[in-house]
JSON list of N, CA and C in Angstrom, two decimals:
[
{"chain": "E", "resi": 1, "resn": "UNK", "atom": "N", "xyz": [126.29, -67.71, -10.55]},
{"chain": "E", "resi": 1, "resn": "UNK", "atom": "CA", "xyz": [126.14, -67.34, -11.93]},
{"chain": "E", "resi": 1, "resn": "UNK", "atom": "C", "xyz": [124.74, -66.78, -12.15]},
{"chain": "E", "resi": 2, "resn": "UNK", "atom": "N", "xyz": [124.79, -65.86, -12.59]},
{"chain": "E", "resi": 2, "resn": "UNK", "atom": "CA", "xyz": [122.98, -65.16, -13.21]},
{"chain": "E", "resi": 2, "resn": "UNK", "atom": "C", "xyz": [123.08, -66.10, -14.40]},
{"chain": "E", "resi": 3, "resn": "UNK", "atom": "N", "xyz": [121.59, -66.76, -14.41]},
{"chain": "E", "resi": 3, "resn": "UNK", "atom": "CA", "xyz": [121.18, -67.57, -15.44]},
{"chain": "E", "resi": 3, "resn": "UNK", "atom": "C", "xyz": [120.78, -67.11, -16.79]},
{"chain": "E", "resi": 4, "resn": "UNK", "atom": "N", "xyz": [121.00, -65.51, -16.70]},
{"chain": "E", "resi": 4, "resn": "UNK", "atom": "CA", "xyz": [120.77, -64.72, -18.52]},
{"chain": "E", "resi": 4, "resn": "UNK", "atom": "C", "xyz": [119.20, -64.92, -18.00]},
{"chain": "E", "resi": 5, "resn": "UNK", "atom": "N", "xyz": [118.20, -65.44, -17.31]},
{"chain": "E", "resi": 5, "resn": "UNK", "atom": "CA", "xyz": [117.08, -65.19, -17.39]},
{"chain": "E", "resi": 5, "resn": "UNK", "atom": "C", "xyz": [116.48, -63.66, -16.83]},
{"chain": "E", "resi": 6, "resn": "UNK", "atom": "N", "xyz": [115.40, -64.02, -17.34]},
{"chain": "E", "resi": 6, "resn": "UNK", "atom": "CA", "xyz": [114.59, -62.46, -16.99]},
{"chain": "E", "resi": 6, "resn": "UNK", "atom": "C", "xyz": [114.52, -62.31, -15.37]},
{"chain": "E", "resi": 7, "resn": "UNK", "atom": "N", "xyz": [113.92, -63.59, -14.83]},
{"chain": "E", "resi": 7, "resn": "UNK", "atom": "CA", "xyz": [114.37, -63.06, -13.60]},
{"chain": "E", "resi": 7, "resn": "UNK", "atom": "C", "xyz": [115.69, -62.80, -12.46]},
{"chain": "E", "resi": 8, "resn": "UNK", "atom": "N", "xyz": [116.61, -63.00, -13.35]},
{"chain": "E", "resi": 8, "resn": "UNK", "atom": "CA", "xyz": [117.93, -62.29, -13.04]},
{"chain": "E", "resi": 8, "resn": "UNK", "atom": "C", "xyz": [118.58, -63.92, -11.87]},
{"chain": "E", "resi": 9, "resn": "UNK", "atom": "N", "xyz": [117.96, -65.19, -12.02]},
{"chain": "E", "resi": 9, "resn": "UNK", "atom": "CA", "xyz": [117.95, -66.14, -11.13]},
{"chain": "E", "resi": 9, "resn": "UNK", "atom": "C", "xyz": [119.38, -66.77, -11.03]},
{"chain": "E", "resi": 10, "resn": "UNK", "atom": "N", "xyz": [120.41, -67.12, -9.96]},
{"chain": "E", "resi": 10, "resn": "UNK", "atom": "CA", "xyz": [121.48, -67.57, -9.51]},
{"chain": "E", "resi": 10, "resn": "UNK", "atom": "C", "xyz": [121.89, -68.85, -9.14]},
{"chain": "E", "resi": 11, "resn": "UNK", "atom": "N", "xyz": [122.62, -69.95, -10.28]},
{"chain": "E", "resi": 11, "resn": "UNK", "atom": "CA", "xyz": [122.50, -71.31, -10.09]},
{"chain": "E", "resi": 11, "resn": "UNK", "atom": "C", "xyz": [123.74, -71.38, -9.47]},
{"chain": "E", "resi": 12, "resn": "UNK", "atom": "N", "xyz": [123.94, -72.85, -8.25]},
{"chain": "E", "resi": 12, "resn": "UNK", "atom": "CA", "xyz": [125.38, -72.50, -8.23]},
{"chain": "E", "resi": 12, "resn": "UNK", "atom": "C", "xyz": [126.52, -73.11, -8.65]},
{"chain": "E", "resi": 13, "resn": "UNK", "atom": "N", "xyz": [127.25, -72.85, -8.60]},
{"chain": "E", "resi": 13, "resn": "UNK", "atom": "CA", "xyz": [128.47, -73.18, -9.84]},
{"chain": "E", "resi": 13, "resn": "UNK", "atom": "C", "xyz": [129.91, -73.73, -8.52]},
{"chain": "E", "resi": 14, "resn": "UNK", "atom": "N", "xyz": [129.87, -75.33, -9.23]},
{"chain": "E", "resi": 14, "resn": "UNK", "atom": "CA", "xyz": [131.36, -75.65, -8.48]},
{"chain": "E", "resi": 14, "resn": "UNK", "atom": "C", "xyz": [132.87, -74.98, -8.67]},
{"chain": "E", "resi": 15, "resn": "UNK", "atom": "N", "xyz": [132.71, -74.54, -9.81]},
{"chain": "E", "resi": 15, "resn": "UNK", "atom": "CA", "xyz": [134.22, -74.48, -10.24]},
{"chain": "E", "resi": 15, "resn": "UNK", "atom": "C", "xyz": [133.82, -73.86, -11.64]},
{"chain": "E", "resi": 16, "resn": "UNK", "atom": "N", "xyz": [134.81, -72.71, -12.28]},
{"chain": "E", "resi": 16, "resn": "UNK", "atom": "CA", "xyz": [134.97, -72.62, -13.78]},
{"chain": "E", "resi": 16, "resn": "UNK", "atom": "C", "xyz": [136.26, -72.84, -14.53]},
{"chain": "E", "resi": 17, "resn": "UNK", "atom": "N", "xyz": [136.25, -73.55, -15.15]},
{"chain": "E", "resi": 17, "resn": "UNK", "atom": "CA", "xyz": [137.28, -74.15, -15.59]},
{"chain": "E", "resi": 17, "resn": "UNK", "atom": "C", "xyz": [138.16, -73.82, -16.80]},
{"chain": "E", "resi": 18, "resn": "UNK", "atom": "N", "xyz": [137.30, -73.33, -17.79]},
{"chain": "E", "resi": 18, "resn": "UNK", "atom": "CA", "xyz": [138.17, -72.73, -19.07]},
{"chain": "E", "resi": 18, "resn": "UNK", "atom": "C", "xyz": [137.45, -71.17, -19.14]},
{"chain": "E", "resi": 19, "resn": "UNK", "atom": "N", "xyz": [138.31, -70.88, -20.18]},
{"chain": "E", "resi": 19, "resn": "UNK", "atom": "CA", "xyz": [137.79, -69.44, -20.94]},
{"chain": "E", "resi": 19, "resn": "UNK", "atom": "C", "xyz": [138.27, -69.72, -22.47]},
{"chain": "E", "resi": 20, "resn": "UNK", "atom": "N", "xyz": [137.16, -68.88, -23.22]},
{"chain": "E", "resi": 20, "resn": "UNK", "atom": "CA", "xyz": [137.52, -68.74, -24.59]},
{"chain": "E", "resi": 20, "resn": "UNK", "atom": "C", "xyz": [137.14, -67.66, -25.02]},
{"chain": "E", "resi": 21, "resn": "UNK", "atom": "N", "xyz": [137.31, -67.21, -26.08]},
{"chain": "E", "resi": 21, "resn": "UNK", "atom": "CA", "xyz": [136.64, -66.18, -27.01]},
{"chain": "E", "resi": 21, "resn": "UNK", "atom": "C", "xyz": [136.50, -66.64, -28.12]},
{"chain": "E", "resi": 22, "resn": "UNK", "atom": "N", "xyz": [135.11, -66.42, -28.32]},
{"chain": "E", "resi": 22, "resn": "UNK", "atom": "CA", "xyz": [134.39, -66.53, -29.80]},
{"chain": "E", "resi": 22, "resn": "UNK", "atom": "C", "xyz": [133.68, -65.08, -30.10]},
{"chain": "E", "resi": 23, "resn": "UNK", "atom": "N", "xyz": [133.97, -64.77, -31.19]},
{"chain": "E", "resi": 23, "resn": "UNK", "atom": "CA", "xyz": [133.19, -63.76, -31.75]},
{"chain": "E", "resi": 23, "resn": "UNK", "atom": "C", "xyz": [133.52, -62.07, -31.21]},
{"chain": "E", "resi": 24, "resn": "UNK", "atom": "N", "xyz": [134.92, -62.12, -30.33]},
{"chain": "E", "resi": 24, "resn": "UNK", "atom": "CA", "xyz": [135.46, -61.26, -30.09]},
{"chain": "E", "resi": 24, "resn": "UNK", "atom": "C", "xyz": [134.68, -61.03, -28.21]},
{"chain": "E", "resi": 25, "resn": "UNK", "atom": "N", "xyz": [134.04, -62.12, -27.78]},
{"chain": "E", "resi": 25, "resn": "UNK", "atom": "CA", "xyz": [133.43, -62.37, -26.77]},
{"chain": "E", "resi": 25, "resn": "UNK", "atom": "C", "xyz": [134.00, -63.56, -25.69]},
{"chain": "E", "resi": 26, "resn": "UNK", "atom": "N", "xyz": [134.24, -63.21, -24.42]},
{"chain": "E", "resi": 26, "resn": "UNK", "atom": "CA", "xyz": [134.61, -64.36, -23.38]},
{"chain": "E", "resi": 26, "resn": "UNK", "atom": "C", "xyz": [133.34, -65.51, -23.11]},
{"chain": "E", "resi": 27, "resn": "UNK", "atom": "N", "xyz": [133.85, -66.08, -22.84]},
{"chain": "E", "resi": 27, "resn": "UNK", "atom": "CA", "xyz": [132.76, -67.23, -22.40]},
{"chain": "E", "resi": 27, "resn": "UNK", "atom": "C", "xyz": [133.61, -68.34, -21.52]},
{"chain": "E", "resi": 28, "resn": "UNK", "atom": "N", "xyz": [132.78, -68.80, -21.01]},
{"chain": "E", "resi": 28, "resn": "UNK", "atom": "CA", "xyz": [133.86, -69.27, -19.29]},
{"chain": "E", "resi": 28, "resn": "UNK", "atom": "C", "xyz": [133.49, -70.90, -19.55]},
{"chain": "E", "resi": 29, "resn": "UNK", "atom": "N", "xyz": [133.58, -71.80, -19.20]},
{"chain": "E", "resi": 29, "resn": "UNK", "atom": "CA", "xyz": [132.87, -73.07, -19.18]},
{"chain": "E", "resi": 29, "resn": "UNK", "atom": "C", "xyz": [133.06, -73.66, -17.31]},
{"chain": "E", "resi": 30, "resn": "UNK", "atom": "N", "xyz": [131.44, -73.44, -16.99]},
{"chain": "E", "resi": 30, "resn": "UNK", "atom": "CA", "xyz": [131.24, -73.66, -15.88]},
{"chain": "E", "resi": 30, "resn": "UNK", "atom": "C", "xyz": [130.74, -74.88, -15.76]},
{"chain": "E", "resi": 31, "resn": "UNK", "atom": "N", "xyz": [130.86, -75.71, -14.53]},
{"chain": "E", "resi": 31, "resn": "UNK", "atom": "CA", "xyz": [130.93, -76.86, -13.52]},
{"chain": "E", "resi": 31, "resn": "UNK", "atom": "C", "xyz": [130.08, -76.55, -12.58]},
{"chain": "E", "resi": 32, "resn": "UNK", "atom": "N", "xyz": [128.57, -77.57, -12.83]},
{"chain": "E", "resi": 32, "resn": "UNK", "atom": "CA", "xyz": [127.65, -76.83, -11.78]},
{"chain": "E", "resi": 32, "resn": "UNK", "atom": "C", "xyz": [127.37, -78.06, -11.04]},
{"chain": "E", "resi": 33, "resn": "UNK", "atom": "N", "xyz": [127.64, -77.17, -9.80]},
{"chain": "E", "resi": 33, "resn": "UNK", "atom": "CA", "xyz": [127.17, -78.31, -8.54]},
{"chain": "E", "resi": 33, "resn": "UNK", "atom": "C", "xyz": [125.58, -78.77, -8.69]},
{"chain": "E", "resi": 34, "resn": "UNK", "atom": "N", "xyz": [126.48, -80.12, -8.03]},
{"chain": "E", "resi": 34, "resn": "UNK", "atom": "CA", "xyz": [125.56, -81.65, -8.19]},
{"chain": "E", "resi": 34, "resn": "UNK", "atom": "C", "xyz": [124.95, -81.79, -9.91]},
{"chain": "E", "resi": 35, "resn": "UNK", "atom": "N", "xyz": [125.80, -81.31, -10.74]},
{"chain": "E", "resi": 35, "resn": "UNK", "atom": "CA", "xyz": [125.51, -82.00, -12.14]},
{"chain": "E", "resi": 35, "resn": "UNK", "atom": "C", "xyz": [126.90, -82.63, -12.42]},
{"chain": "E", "resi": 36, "resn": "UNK", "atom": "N", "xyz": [126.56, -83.80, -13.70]},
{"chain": "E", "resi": 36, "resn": "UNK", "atom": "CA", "xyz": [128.14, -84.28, -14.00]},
{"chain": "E", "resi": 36, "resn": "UNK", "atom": "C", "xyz": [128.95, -83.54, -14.43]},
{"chain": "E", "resi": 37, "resn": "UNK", "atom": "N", "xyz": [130.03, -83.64, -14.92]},
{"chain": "E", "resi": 37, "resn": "UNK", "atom": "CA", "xyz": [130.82, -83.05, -15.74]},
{"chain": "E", "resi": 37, "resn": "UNK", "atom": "C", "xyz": [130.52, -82.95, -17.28]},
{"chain": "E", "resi": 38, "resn": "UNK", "atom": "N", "xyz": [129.78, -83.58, -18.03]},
{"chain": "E", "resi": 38, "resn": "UNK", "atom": "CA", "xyz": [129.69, -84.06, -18.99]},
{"chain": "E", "resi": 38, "resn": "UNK", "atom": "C", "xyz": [128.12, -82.64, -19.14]},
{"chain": "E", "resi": 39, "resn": "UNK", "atom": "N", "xyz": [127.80, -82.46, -18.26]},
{"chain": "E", "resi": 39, "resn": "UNK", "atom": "CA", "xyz": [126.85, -81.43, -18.17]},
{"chain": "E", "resi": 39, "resn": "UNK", "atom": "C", "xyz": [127.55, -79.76, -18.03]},
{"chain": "E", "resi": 40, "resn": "UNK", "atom": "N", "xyz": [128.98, -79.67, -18.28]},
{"chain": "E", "resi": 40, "resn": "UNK", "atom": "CA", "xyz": [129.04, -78.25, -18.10]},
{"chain": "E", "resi": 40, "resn": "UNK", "atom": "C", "xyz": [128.86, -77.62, -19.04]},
{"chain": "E", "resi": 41, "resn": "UNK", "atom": "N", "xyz": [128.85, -76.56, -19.06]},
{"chain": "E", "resi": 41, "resn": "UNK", "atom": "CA", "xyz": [128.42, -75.19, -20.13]},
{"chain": "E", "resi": 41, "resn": "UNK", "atom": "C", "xyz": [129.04, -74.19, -20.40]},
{"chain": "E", "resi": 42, "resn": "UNK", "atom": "N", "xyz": [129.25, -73.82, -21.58]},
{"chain": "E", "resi": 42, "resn": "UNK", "atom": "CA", "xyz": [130.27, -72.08, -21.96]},
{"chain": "E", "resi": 42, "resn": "UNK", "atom": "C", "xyz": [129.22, -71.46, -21.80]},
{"chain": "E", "resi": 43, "resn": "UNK", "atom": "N", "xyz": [129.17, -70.55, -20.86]},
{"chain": "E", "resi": 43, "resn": "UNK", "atom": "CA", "xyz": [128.05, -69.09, -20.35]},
{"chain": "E", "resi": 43, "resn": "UNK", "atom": "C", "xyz": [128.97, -67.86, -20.67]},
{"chain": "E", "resi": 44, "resn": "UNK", "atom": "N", "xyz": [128.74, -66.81, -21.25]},
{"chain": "E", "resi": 44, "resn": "UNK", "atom": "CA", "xyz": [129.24, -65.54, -21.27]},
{"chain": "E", "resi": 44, "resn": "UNK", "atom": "C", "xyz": [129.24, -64.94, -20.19]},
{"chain": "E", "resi": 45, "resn": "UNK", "atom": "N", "xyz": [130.61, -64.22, -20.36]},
{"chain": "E", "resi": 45, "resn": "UNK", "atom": "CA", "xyz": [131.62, -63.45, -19.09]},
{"chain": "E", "resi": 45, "resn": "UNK", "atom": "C", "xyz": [130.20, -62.45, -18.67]},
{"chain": "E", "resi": 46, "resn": "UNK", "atom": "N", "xyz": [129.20, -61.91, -19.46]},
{"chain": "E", "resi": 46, "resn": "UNK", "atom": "CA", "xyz": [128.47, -60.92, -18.69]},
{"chain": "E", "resi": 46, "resn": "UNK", "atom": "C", "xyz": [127.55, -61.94, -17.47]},
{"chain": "E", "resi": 47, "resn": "UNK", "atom": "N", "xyz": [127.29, -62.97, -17.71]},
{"chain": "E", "resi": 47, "resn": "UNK", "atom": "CA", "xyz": [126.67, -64.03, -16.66]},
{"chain": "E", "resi": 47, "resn": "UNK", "atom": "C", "xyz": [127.17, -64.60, -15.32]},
{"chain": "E", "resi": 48, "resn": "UNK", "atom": "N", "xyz": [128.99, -64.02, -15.30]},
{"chain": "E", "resi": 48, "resn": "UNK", "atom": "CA", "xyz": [129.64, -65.15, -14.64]},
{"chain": "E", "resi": 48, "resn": "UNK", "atom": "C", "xyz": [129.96, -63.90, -13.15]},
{"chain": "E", "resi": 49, "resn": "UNK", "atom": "N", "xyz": [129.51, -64.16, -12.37]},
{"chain": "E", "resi": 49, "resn": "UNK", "atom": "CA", "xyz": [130.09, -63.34, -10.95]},
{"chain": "E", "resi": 49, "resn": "UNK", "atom": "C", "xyz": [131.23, -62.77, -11.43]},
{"chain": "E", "resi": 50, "resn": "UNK", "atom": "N", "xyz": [131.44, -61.41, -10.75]},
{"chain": "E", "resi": 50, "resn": "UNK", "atom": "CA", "xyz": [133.36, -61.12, -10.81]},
{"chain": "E", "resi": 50, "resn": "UNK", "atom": "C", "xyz": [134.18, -62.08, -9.37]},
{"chain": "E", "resi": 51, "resn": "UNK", "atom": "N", "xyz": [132.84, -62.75, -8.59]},
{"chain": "E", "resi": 51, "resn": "UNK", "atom": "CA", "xyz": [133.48, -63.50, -7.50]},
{"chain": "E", "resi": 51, "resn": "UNK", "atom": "C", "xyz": [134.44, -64.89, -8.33]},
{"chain": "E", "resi": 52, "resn": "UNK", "atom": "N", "xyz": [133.41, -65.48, -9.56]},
{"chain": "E", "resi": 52, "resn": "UNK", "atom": "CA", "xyz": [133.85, -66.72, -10.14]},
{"chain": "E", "resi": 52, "resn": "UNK", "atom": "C", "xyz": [134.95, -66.41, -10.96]},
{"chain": "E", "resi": 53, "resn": "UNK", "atom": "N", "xyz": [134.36, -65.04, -11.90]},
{"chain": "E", "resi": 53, "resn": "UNK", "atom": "CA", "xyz": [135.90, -64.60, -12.66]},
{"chain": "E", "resi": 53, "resn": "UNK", "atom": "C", "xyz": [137.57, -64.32, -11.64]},
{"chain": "E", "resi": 54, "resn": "UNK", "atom": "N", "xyz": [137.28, -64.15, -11.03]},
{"chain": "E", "resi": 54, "resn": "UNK", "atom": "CA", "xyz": [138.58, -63.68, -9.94]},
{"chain": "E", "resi": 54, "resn": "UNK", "atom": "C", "xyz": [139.51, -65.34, -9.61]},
{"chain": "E", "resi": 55, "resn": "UNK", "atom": "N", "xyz": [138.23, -66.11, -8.87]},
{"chain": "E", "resi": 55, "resn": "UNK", "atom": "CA", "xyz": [138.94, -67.31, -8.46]},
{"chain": "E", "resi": 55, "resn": "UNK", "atom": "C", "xyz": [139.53, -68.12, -9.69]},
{"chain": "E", "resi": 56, "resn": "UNK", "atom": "N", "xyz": [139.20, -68.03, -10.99]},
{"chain": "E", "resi": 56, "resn": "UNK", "atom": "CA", "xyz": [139.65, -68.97, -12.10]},
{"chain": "E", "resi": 56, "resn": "UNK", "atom": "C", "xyz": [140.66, -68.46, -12.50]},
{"chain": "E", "resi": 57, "resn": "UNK", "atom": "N", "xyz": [141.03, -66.63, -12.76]},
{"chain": "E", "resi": 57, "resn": "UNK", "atom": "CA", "xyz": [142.09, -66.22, -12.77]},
{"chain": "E", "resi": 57, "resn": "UNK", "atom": "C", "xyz": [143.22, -66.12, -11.93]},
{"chain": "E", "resi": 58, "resn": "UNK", "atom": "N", "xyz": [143.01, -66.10, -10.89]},
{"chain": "E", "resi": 58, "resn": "UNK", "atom": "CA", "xyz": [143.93, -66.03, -9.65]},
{"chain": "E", "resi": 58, "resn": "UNK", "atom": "C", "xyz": [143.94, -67.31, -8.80]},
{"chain": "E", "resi": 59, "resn": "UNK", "atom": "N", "xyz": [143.78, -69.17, -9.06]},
{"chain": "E", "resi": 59, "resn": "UNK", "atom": "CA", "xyz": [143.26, -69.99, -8.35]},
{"chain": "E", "resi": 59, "resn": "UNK", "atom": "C", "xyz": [144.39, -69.47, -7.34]},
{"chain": "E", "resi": 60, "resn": "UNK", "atom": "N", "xyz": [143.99, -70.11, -5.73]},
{"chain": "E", "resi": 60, "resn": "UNK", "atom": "CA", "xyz": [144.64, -70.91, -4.70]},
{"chain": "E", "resi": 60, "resn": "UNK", "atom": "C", "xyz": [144.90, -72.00, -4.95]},
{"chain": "E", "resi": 61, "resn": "UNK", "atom": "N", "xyz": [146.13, -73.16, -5.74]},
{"chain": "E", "resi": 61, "resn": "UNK", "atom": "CA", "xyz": [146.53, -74.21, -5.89]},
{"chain": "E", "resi": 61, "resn": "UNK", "atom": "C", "xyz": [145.67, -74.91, -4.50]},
{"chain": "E", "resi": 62, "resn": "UNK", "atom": "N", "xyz": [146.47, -74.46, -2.87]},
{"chain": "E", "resi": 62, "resn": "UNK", "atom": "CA", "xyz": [146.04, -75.63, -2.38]},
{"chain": "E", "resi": 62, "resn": "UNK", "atom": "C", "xyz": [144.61, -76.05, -2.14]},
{"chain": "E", "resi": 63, "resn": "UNK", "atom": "N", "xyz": [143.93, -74.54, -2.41]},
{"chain": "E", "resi": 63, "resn": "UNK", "atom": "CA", "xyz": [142.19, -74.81, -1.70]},
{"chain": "E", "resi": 63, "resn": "UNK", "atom": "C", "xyz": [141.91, -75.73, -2.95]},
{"chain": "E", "resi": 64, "resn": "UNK", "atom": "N", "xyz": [142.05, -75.60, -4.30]},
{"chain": "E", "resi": 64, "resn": "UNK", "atom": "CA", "xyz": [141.50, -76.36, -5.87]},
{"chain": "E", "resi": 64, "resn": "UNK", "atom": "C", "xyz": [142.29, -77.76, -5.31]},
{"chain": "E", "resi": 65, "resn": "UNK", "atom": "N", "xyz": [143.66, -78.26, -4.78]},
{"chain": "E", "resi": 65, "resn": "UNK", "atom": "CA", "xyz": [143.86, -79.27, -4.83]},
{"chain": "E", "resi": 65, "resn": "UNK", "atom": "C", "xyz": [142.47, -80.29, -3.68]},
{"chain": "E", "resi": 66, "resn": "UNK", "atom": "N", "xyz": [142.38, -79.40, -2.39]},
{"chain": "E", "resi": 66, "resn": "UNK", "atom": "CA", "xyz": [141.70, -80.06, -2.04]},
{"chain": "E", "resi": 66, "resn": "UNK", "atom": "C", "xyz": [140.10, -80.37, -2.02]},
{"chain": "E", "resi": 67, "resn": "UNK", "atom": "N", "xyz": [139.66, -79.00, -2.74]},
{"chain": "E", "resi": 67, "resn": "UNK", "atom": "CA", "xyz": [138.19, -79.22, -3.17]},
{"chain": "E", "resi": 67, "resn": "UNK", "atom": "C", "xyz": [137.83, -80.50, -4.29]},
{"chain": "E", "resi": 68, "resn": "UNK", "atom": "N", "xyz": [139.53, -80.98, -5.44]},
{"chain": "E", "resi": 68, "resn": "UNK", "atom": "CA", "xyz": [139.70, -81.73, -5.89]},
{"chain": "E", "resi": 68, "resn": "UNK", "atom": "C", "xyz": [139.54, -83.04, -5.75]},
{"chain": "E", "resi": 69, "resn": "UNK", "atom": "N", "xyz": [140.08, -83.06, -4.70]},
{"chain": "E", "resi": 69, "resn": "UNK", "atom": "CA", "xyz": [140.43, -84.54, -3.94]},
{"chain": "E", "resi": 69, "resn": "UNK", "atom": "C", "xyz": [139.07, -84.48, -3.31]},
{"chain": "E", "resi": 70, "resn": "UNK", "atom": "N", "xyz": [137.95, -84.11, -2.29]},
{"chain": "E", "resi": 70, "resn": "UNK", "atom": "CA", "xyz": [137.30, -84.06, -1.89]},
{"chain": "E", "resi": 70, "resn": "UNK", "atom": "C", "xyz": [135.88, -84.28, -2.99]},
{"chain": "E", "resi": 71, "resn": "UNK", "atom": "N", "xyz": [136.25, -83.62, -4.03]},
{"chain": "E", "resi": 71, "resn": "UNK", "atom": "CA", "xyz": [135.04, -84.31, -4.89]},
{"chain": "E", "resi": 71, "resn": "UNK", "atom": "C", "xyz": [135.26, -85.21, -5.78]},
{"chain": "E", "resi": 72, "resn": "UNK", "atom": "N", "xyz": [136.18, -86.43, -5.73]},
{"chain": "E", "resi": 72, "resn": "UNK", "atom": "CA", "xyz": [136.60, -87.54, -6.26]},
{"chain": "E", "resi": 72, "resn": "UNK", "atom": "C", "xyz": [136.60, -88.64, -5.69]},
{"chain": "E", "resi": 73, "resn": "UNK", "atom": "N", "xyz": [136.40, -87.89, -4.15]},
{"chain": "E", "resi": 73, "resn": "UNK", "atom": "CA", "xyz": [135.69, -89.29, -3.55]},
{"chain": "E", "resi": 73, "resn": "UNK", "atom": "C", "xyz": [134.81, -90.09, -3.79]}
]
């Protein structure tokens, strides 16, 4: 994810999980590795990789089931 900062800086992101639109605008709500859940964030679609937009639209059921299971350990 580009962090909207000036220096254009890339945090990384486990998983994105929803989408919405407000204000005639997307906004994604991302899951950032090694923070809780309770820590994710709606970032706007201009912030979000087309790598992250692709996988949330198109998941692989089995790779999400087991990245699932693997971080619930």
């Amino acid at each position: 994810m580009n962090g909207g900062s000036a220096s254009g800086a890339f945090y990384p992101v486990e998983r994105v999980v929803a989408s919405r639109k407000r204000k005639r605008h997307t906004e994604y709500l991302v899951l950032w590795e090694g923070y809780r859940r309770e820590e994710s964030s709606w970032v706007p679609e201009a912030d979000v990789t087309a790598t992250a937009k692709r996988t949330f639209l198109n998941p692989q059921p089995p790779l999400r089931i087991i990245n699932d299971s693997v971080r619930t350990l």
